[in-house]
Structure formats: C-alpha cells, structure tokens
Amino acid sequence: MQKTEMLYEGKAKKVYATENPELYIVSYKDDATAFNGLKKGTIAGKGVINNRVTNYLMKMLEENGVPTHFVEEISDSETVVKKVSIVPLEVIIRNISAGSFSKRYGVEEGIVFEQPTIEFSYKNDDLGDPLLNEYHALALKLATREEIDTIKAMAFKVNALMKEFFLKINVELVDFKLEFGRLSDGTIVLADEISPDTCRFWDSRTHEKLDKDRFRRDLGNVEGAYQEMMRRILGE
Ligand code: ADP
Ligand code: UDP
C-alpha cells in the first residue's frame, strides 16, 4: 500500500490518501500538544508507541466484537485504516474522577465511580471542543439518534473490555476519549487512536501517572511512562 497525497496534518498524526479510495494511511508524529494547542512539545518515540499501542488495542477490541477502522500496520509509525467520515464528537468515558471532571465539579481526583460516565464534546478546535449533550448533538445534526445510541453502546463495551485488559497489566483505566466514524455504507466503526495521549493510565499499585498528564503537568519522565505503557500492553 502506497501513500498518494497528504490530506490532513493534525496535531498528532498525518492522514494520507492511498490508491484504494476506501483506505487511508495514518502516520503518527512525536509532536505533543495540550490545552487546545497552547502547550507544544515533542515526546521522543511517541509516534511509534501510539501507533503500536493503538493497533494492539484495536485488534483486541475487534476480536471481542467491536468494529474498528484498523486494517494493517505497515511500519512502526504508520497504519492502513478504513477511510471514514468522522462523527465530530469526542466521546469521553470516565471510571475515576480526574482532569476536567474534577475541575468542573470541584472534586478531588481519584474518586472511583460505581458506574462509568459518558460525555460528549463537539470536535471543533476553533470553539475549544465544547461539552454538549445528546440533544445538542441532534440539534446540530452531528449524528442521528440511531448513531448516538450505537456510539454509546460501543463506547461502554470498549470500556468494559479495556478495563479488564488493563487490570491484568496493573493499570487503572481512569478515563479516555474515543472517536467514531462512518464507513461509506454508513456503518459506525471505532476510529482514530487509543494511546497514552488519549487515555489516563494510573499504575494500580503506586497510582503513578503513565500518560499524557506527565507532559501536561510537567511531571517529568514522559518518554519513560509512554515506554512503560507500551511494554506492559504489548507484553514485551
Ligand atoms: P487533530 O485533528 O485533533 O489534531 P490528529 O493529529 O490525531 O488530531 O489527526 C488525525 C485526524 O484524523 C483526526 O482529525 C481524526 O479525527 C482523523 N481520523 C482518524 N481516523 C480516521 C479515519 N479512519 N478516517 C478518516 N479520518 C480519520
Ligand atoms: N482527551 C483527549 N483529547 C481531547 C480531550 C480529552 O484525548 O481533546 C482525553 C484525555 O487524555 C483524558 C480524557 O480524554 O484521558 C478526559 O479528558 P478531560 O476531559 O479530563 O480533559 P483534560 O484534562 O485533557 O482537559
């Protein structure tokens, strides 16, 4: 599979067209941003880690009945994926309070919820990805009622599978962001990435942060945390 033209360069990945109109190639970068692009930097080795971690998790989810965009890893930092039209919603699942949840509701980080929560943001950088509810998403025609119901069911299934997976490698899955897309026939599949950039991971025993919060909060050893997560997930 060959890249043809670059269609999009985002904050963390580049997206290329291929000779096959139904397939794209995504190329993961070491660039890191936080706070809606206000903080910029690089994390050495992140592109490779996020590519390999995402693909491992997408394959695990596929094997457990979650349809994804994953097709084939073609290099350490590049993957062939099914082309989708991205539903412009960031779907956030939380198992433990942290980040913007703690800030918004004035609660400490680390409260373990009895049930996971779900929330949606409108994926729109110019507006700073504002929080919205299902009625707002319907009013803005970002997705249909059926699509929202499918997305919610898939997101909770992903959470159940991932929580179980991470527990076995001594990682608490605190929260994460998912994106979904429509294939040309309208089928909803899981897209984008699942990585230390898009999830909060805490070591089960020490509660050490093993994710992008080390970059956001200048906690040091960012590269080491990403490497440790890849090592645990891939079992290397
Ligand atoms: P951002 O756009 O937030 O800066 P990235 O740098 O990760 O994010 O860019 C990757 C872009 O590719 C994102 O906008 C994402 O929604 C989109 N994307 C992910 N998977 C697919 C896919 N299978 N088909 C089309 N677009 C995709
Ligand atoms: N997240 C993400 N992209 C975003 C916003 C959030 O991947 O644009 C992830 C983030 O890494 C965390 C989860 O979604 O795992 C919840 O993030 P939160 O709403 O707490 O926001 P933040 O603390 O990043 O402002």
mmCIF file of C-alpha atoms and ligand atoms in Angstrom:
data_model
loop_
_atom_site.group_PDB
_atom_site.id
_atom_site.type_symbol
_atom_site.label_atom_id
_atom_site.label_comp_id
_atom_site.label_asym_id
_atom_site.label_seq_id
_atom_site.Cartn_x
_atom_site.Cartn_y
_atom_site.Cartn_z
ATOM 1 C CA MET A 1 0.000 0.000 0.000
ATOM 2 C CA GLN A 2 1.442 3.377 -1.067
ATOM 3 C CA LYS A 3 0.656 6.866 0.215
ATOM 4 C CA THR A 4 -0.514 9.245 -2.505
ATOM 5 C CA GLU A 5 -1.312 12.779 -1.294
ATOM 6 C CA MET A 6 -1.341 14.072 2.281
ATOM 7 C CA LEU A 7 -4.936 15.015 3.061
ATOM 8 C CA TYR A 8 -4.575 16.389 6.570
ATOM 9 C CA GLU A 9 -1.927 17.173 9.116
ATOM 10 C CA GLY A 10 -3.281 17.204 12.661
ATOM 11 C CA LYS A 11 -1.606 17.793 15.990
ATOM 12 C CA ALA A 12 -0.514 14.166 16.445
ATOM 13 C CA LYS A 13 -0.958 12.437 13.086
ATOM 14 C CA LYS A 14 -0.870 12.907 9.334
ATOM 15 C CA VAL A 15 -3.538 11.336 7.146
ATOM 16 C CA TYR A 16 -2.725 10.221 3.588
ATOM 17 C CA ALA A 17 -4.842 9.010 0.687
ATOM 18 C CA THR A 18 -3.857 5.724 -0.987
ATOM 19 C CA GLU A 19 -4.529 4.151 -4.402
ATOM 20 C CA ASN A 20 -7.545 2.482 -2.780
ATOM 21 C CA PRO A 21 -10.387 5.018 -2.368
ATOM 22 C CA GLU A 22 -11.663 3.210 0.738
ATOM 23 C CA LEU A 23 -8.317 3.230 2.593
ATOM 24 C CA TYR A 24 -6.138 5.845 4.259
ATOM 25 C CA ILE A 25 -2.681 5.661 5.814
ATOM 26 C CA VAL A 26 -2.182 7.405 9.164
ATOM 27 C CA SER A 27 1.319 8.400 10.219
ATOM 28 C CA TYR A 28 1.913 9.091 13.918
ATOM 29 C CA LYS A 29 4.139 12.015 14.954
ATOM 30 C CA ASP A 30 6.221 12.691 18.058
ATOM 31 C CA ASP A 31 4.625 16.154 18.367
ATOM 32 C CA ALA A 32 2.617 16.714 21.526
ATOM 33 C CA THR A 33 0.117 19.446 22.327
ATOM 34 C CA ALA A 34 -2.087 20.153 25.315
ATOM 35 C CA PHE A 35 -4.664 22.728 26.398
ATOM 36 C CA ASN A 36 -6.123 23.004 22.901
ATOM 37 C CA GLY A 37 -2.718 23.551 21.285
ATOM 38 C CA LEU A 38 -1.490 26.192 23.771
ATOM 39 C CA LYS A 39 1.296 23.955 25.086
ATOM 40 C CA LYS A 40 3.541 22.390 22.446
ATOM 41 C CA GLY A 41 6.450 19.957 22.591
ATOM 42 C CA THR A 42 7.749 16.635 21.392
ATOM 43 C CA ILE A 43 7.861 13.287 23.121
ATOM 44 C CA ALA A 44 10.677 11.174 21.669
ATOM 45 C CA GLY A 45 9.366 7.831 20.400
ATOM 46 C CA LYS A 46 5.689 8.750 20.921
ATOM 47 C CA GLY A 47 4.706 8.221 17.266
ATOM 48 C CA VAL A 48 5.912 4.627 17.304
ATOM 49 C CA ILE A 49 4.434 3.912 20.734
ATOM 50 C CA ASN A 50 1.000 5.377 19.969
ATOM 51 C CA ASN A 51 0.831 3.590 16.608
ATOM 52 C CA ARG A 52 1.752 0.201 18.059
ATOM 53 C CA VAL A 53 -0.391 0.597 21.199
ATOM 54 C CA THR A 54 -3.433 1.765 19.217
ATOM 55 C CA ASN A 55 -3.156 -1.145 16.803
ATOM 56 C CA TYR A 56 -2.743 -3.697 19.579
ATOM 57 C CA LEU A 57 -5.839 -2.390 21.373
ATOM 58 C CA MET A 58 -7.910 -2.057 18.181
ATOM 59 C CA LYS A 59 -7.110 -5.697 17.325
ATOM 60 C CA MET A 60 -8.065 -6.809 20.847
ATOM 61 C CA LEU A 61 -11.369 -4.929 20.537
ATOM 62 C CA GLU A 62 -12.080 -6.368 17.045
ATOM 63 C CA GLU A 63 -11.520 -9.883 18.399
ATOM 64 C CA ASN A 64 -14.136 -9.092 21.019
ATOM 65 C CA GLY A 65 -16.751 -7.876 18.544
ATOM 66 C CA VAL A 66 -16.089 -4.126 18.327
ATOM 67 C CA PRO A 67 -15.825 -2.970 14.683
ATOM 68 C CA THR A 68 -12.840 -0.637 14.137
ATOM 69 C CA HIS A 69 -11.091 1.175 11.277
ATOM 70 C CA PHE A 70 -7.897 -0.885 11.710
ATOM 71 C CA VAL A 71 -6.599 -2.690 8.609
ATOM 72 C CA GLU A 72 -2.827 -3.235 8.772
ATOM 73 C CA GLU A 73 0.289 -1.880 10.476
ATOM 74 C CA ILE A 74 2.773 -1.136 7.676
ATOM 75 C CA SER A 75 5.616 0.316 9.725
ATOM 76 C CA ASP A 76 6.392 1.228 13.324
ATOM 77 C CA SER A 77 4.645 4.557 12.926
ATOM 78 C CA GLU A 78 2.226 4.005 10.006
ATOM 79 C CA THR A 79 -1.024 2.107 9.661
ATOM 80 C CA VAL A 80 -3.557 1.435 6.921
ATOM 81 C CA VAL A 81 -7.078 2.233 8.135
ATOM 82 C CA LYS A 82 -10.522 2.233 6.589
ATOM 83 C CA LYS A 83 -11.496 5.693 5.414
ATOM 84 C CA VAL A 84 -14.346 7.054 7.498
ATOM 85 C CA SER A 85 -16.251 10.256 7.795
ATOM 86 C CA ILE A 86 -15.507 11.183 11.400
ATOM 87 C CA VAL A 87 -18.552 11.860 13.616
ATOM 88 C CA PRO A 88 -17.498 15.230 15.087
ATOM 89 C CA LEU A 89 -17.945 14.118 18.683
ATOM 90 C CA GLU A 90 -15.253 13.350 21.235
ATOM 91 C CA VAL A 91 -16.717 10.583 23.359
ATOM 92 C CA ILE A 92 -15.247 10.539 26.859
ATOM 93 C CA ILE A 93 -15.722 7.658 29.281
ATOM 94 C CA ARG A 94 -14.634 8.007 32.897
ATOM 95 C CA ASN A 95 -14.198 5.367 35.589
ATOM 96 C CA ILE A 96 -12.361 7.555 38.119
ATOM 97 C CA SER A 97 -12.512 11.335 38.636
ATOM 98 C CA ALA A 98 -9.640 13.322 37.093
ATOM 99 C CA GLY A 99 -8.813 16.205 34.782
ATOM 100 C CA SER A 100 -11.632 18.409 33.581
ATOM 101 C CA PHE A 101 -14.237 16.375 35.519
ATOM 102 C CA SER A 102 -12.553 17.215 38.819
ATOM 103 C CA LYS A 103 -12.104 20.837 37.801
ATOM 104 C CA ARG A 104 -15.655 21.281 36.511
ATOM 105 C CA TYR A 105 -17.376 19.717 39.517
ATOM 106 C CA GLY A 106 -14.863 20.761 42.192
ATOM 107 C CA VAL A 107 -13.947 17.265 43.351
ATOM 108 C CA GLU A 108 -10.612 15.620 44.060
ATOM 109 C CA GLU A 109 -9.009 13.273 41.531
ATOM 110 C CA GLY A 110 -9.196 9.549 42.253
ATOM 111 C CA ILE A 111 -12.864 9.030 43.215
ATOM 112 C CA VAL A 112 -13.793 5.591 41.836
ATOM 113 C CA PHE A 113 -17.276 5.747 40.280
ATOM 114 C CA GLU A 114 -19.856 2.977 40.837
ATOM 115 C CA GLN A 115 -20.839 3.322 37.163
ATOM 116 C CA PRO A 116 -18.763 4.719 34.289
ATOM 117 C CA THR A 117 -19.830 8.134 32.965
ATOM 118 C CA ILE A 118 -20.084 9.219 29.350
ATOM 119 C CA GLU A 119 -19.884 12.716 27.942
ATOM 120 C CA PHE A 120 -19.586 14.276 24.513
ATOM 121 C CA SER A 121 -17.618 17.239 23.247
ATOM 122 C CA TYR A 122 -18.158 18.910 19.900
ATOM 123 C CA LYS A 123 -14.928 18.176 17.985
ATOM 124 C CA ASN A 124 -14.192 21.731 16.886
ATOM 125 C CA ASP A 125 -10.770 23.236 17.639
ATOM 126 C CA ASP A 126 -11.906 26.823 16.924
ATOM 127 C CA LEU A 127 -14.525 26.511 19.676
ATOM 128 C CA GLY A 128 -12.206 24.602 22.051
ATOM 129 C CA ASP A 129 -14.173 21.315 21.834
ATOM 130 C CA PRO A 130 -17.163 22.463 23.938
ATOM 131 C CA LEU A 131 -19.058 19.963 26.057
ATOM 132 C CA LEU A 132 -22.508 19.106 24.696
ATOM 133 C CA ASN A 133 -25.334 16.673 25.370
ATOM 134 C CA GLU A 134 -27.193 14.334 23.009
ATOM 135 C CA TYR A 135 -29.936 16.861 22.322
ATOM 136 C CA HIS A 136 -27.348 19.454 21.299
ATOM 137 C CA ALA A 137 -25.664 16.886 19.033
ATOM 138 C CA LEU A 138 -29.040 16.111 17.417
ATOM 139 C CA ALA A 139 -29.927 19.798 17.050
ATOM 140 C CA LEU A 140 -26.563 20.453 15.381
ATOM 141 C CA LYS A 141 -27.102 17.354 13.180
ATOM 142 C CA LEU A 142 -23.702 15.959 14.224
ATOM 143 C CA ALA A 143 -25.197 12.441 14.333
ATOM 144 C CA THR A 144 -28.606 10.734 14.201
ATOM 145 C CA ARG A 145 -30.401 9.268 17.225
ATOM 146 C CA GLU A 146 -29.541 5.754 15.970
ATOM 147 C CA GLU A 147 -25.867 6.676 15.551
ATOM 148 C CA ILE A 148 -25.693 8.190 19.050
ATOM 149 C CA ASP A 149 -27.264 5.047 20.546
ATOM 150 C CA THR A 150 -24.786 2.846 18.636
ATOM 151 C CA ILE A 151 -21.849 5.016 19.702
ATOM 152 C CA LYS A 152 -22.877 4.920 23.376
ATOM 153 C CA ALA A 153 -23.277 1.139 23.380
ATOM 154 C CA MET A 154 -19.916 0.691 21.623
ATOM 155 C CA ALA A 155 -18.147 3.116 23.968
ATOM 156 C CA PHE A 156 -19.355 1.278 27.090
ATOM 157 C CA LYS A 157 -18.365 -2.061 25.541
ATOM 158 C CA VAL A 158 -14.896 -0.681 24.757
ATOM 159 C CA ASN A 159 -14.662 0.482 28.378
ATOM 160 C CA ALA A 160 -15.599 -2.919 29.793
ATOM 161 C CA LEU A 161 -13.074 -4.720 27.557
ATOM 162 C CA MET A 162 -10.300 -2.204 28.180
ATOM 163 C CA LYS A 163 -10.845 -2.053 31.964
ATOM 164 C CA GLU A 164 -10.461 -5.826 32.139
ATOM 165 C CA PHE A 165 -7.419 -5.784 29.864
ATOM 166 C CA PHE A 166 -5.640 -3.029 31.822
ATOM 167 C CA LEU A 167 -6.414 -4.545 35.224
ATOM 168 C CA LYS A 168 -4.351 -7.592 34.191
ATOM 169 C CA ILE A 169 -1.326 -5.393 33.478
ATOM 170 C CA ASN A 170 -1.709 -3.485 36.762
ATOM 171 C CA VAL A 171 -3.071 -0.329 35.214
ATOM 172 C CA GLU A 172 -6.181 1.565 36.282
ATOM 173 C CA LEU A 173 -8.084 2.893 33.270
ATOM 174 C CA VAL A 174 -9.107 6.301 34.652
ATOM 175 C CA ASP A 175 -10.699 7.889 31.561
ATOM 176 C CA PHE A 176 -10.293 8.040 27.804
ATOM 177 C CA LYS A 177 -11.509 9.692 24.613
ATOM 178 C CA LEU A 178 -12.865 7.816 21.606
ATOM 179 C CA GLU A 179 -13.781 8.911 18.097
ATOM 180 C CA PHE A 180 -16.155 7.093 15.782
ATOM 181 C CA GLY A 181 -16.612 7.270 12.011
ATOM 182 C CA ARG A 182 -18.993 6.212 9.271
ATOM 183 C CA LEU A 183 -17.850 3.816 6.537
ATOM 184 C CA SER A 184 -19.170 4.553 3.030
ATOM 185 C CA ASP A 185 -22.192 2.307 3.750
ATOM 186 C CA GLY A 186 -22.958 4.221 6.954
ATOM 187 C CA THR A 187 -21.702 1.557 9.392
ATOM 188 C CA ILE A 188 -20.292 3.110 12.580
ATOM 189 C CA VAL A 189 -16.768 1.951 13.494
ATOM 190 C CA LEU A 190 -14.275 2.956 16.171
ATOM 191 C CA ALA A 191 -11.621 5.235 14.598
ATOM 192 C CA ASP A 192 -8.678 7.481 15.486
ATOM 193 C CA GLU A 193 -6.386 6.246 18.303
ATOM 194 C CA ILE A 194 -6.298 4.723 21.787
ATOM 195 C CA SER A 195 -2.994 5.602 23.422
ATOM 196 C CA PRO A 196 -1.344 7.334 26.391
ATOM 197 C CA ASP A 197 -2.235 10.582 24.550
ATOM 198 C CA THR A 198 -5.955 9.838 24.746
ATOM 199 C CA CYS A 199 -6.326 7.794 27.942
ATOM 200 C CA ARG A 200 -5.416 8.320 31.591
ATOM 201 C CA PHE A 201 -3.498 5.337 32.953
ATOM 202 C CA TRP A 202 -2.509 5.014 36.617
ATOM 203 C CA ASP A 203 -0.313 2.243 37.961
ATOM 204 C CA SER A 204 -2.659 0.101 40.129
ATOM 205 C CA ARG A 205 -0.177 -0.212 42.974
ATOM 206 C CA THR A 206 1.624 3.149 43.113
ATOM 207 C CA HIS A 207 -1.032 5.299 41.338
ATOM 208 C CA GLU A 208 1.836 6.767 39.324
ATOM 209 C CA LYS A 209 0.586 8.539 36.184
ATOM 210 C CA LEU A 210 1.612 6.730 32.972
ATOM 211 C CA ASP A 211 0.053 9.001 30.354
ATOM 212 C CA LYS A 212 -0.007 12.468 28.795
ATOM 213 C CA ASP A 213 -0.670 14.124 32.165
ATOM 214 C CA ARG A 214 3.129 13.816 32.688
ATOM 215 C CA PHE A 215 3.505 16.200 29.721
ATOM 216 C CA ARG A 216 0.500 18.420 30.550
ATOM 217 C CA ARG A 217 1.597 18.882 34.174
ATOM 218 C CA ASP A 218 5.401 18.828 33.660
ATOM 219 C CA LEU A 219 5.820 15.751 35.861
ATOM 220 C CA GLY A 220 8.994 14.578 34.086
ATOM 221 C CA ASN A 221 9.915 11.183 32.603
ATOM 222 C CA VAL A 222 7.238 11.488 29.916
ATOM 223 C CA GLU A 223 9.104 9.197 27.495
ATOM 224 C CA GLY A 224 9.650 6.610 30.218
ATOM 225 C CA ALA A 225 5.940 6.480 31.053
ATOM 226 C CA TYR A 226 4.955 6.004 27.383
ATOM 227 C CA GLN A 227 7.584 3.259 27.013
ATOM 228 C CA GLU A 228 6.392 1.538 30.178
ATOM 229 C CA MET A 229 2.787 1.523 28.898
ATOM 230 C CA MET A 230 3.866 0.058 25.545
ATOM 231 C CA ARG A 231 5.926 -2.582 27.318
ATOM 232 C CA ARG A 232 3.014 -3.631 29.529
ATOM 233 C CA ILE A 233 0.375 -3.550 26.752
ATOM 234 C CA LEU A 234 2.421 -5.411 24.154
ATOM 235 C CA GLY A 235 3.787 -7.750 26.799
ATOM 236 C CA GLU A 236 7.403 -7.055 25.820
HETATM 237 P P1 ADP B 1 -6.335 16.511 15.494
HETATM 238 O O1 ADP B 1 -7.176 16.618 14.260
HETATM 239 O O2 ADP B 1 -7.191 16.593 16.746
HETATM 240 O O3 ADP B 1 -5.170 17.428 15.515
HETATM 241 P P2 ADP B 1 -4.719 14.125 14.838
HETATM 242 O O4 ADP B 1 -3.423 14.827 14.697
HETATM 243 O O5 ADP B 1 -4.733 12.843 15.568
HETATM 244 O O6 ADP B 1 -5.832 15.011 15.573
HETATM 245 O O7 ADP B 1 -5.271 13.955 13.384
HETATM 246 C C1 ADP B 1 -5.837 12.797 12.895
HETATM 247 C C2 ADP B 1 -7.179 13.136 12.266
HETATM 248 O O8 ADP B 1 -7.624 12.024 11.513
HETATM 249 C C3 ADP B 1 -8.241 13.437 13.296
HETATM 250 O O9 ADP B 1 -8.969 14.587 12.913
HETATM 251 C C4 ADP B 1 -9.133 12.193 13.267
HETATM 252 O O10 ADP B 1 -10.469 12.508 13.571
HETATM 253 C C5 ADP B 1 -8.977 11.725 11.838
HETATM 254 N N1 ADP B 1 -9.158 10.278 11.628
HETATM 255 C C6 ADP B 1 -8.839 9.263 12.454
HETATM 256 N N2 ADP B 1 -9.126 8.064 11.919
HETATM 257 C C7 ADP B 1 -9.637 8.320 10.693
HETATM 258 C C8 ADP B 1 -10.132 7.505 9.613
HETATM 259 N N3 ADP B 1 -10.153 6.161 9.721
HETATM 260 N N4 ADP B 1 -10.604 8.118 8.503
HETATM 261 C C9 ADP B 1 -10.603 9.477 8.412
HETATM 262 N N5 ADP B 1 -10.142 10.312 9.355
HETATM 263 C C10 ADP B 1 -9.664 9.747 10.483
HETATM 264 N N1 UDP B 2 -8.860 13.648 25.789
HETATM 265 C C1 UDP B 2 -8.324 13.541 24.530
HETATM 266 N N2 UDP B 2 -8.450 14.577 23.670
HETATM 267 C C2 UDP B 2 -9.094 15.719 23.983
HETATM 268 C C3 UDP B 2 -9.645 15.830 25.286
HETATM 269 C C4 UDP B 2 -9.515 14.784 26.156
HETATM 270 O O1 UDP B 2 -7.736 12.511 24.196
HETATM 271 O O2 UDP B 2 -9.197 16.620 23.133
HETATM 272 C C5 UDP B 2 -8.725 12.535 26.759
HETATM 273 C C6 UDP B 2 -7.760 12.857 27.880
HETATM 274 O O3 UDP B 2 -6.455 12.378 27.571
HETATM 275 C C7 UDP B 2 -8.334 12.094 29.044
HETATM 276 C C8 UDP B 2 -9.840 12.065 28.756
HETATM 277 O O4 UDP B 2 -9.981 12.325 27.378
HETATM 278 O O5 UDP B 2 -7.872 10.754 29.055
HETATM 279 C C9 UDP B 2 -10.615 13.064 29.589
HETATM 280 O O6 UDP B 2 -10.024 14.319 29.443
HETATM 281 P P1 UDP B 2 -10.572 15.570 30.265
HETATM 282 O O7 UDP B 2 -11.964 15.863 29.823
HETATM 283 O O8 UDP B 2 -10.376 15.328 31.721
HETATM 284 O O9 UDP B 2 -9.745 16.788 29.745
HETATM 285 P P2 UDP B 2 -8.320 17.346 30.033
HETATM 286 O O10 UDP B 2 -7.921 17.036 31.422
HETATM 287 O O11 UDP B 2 -7.477 16.688 28.983
HETATM 288 O O12 UDP B 2 -8.530 18.805 29.793
#
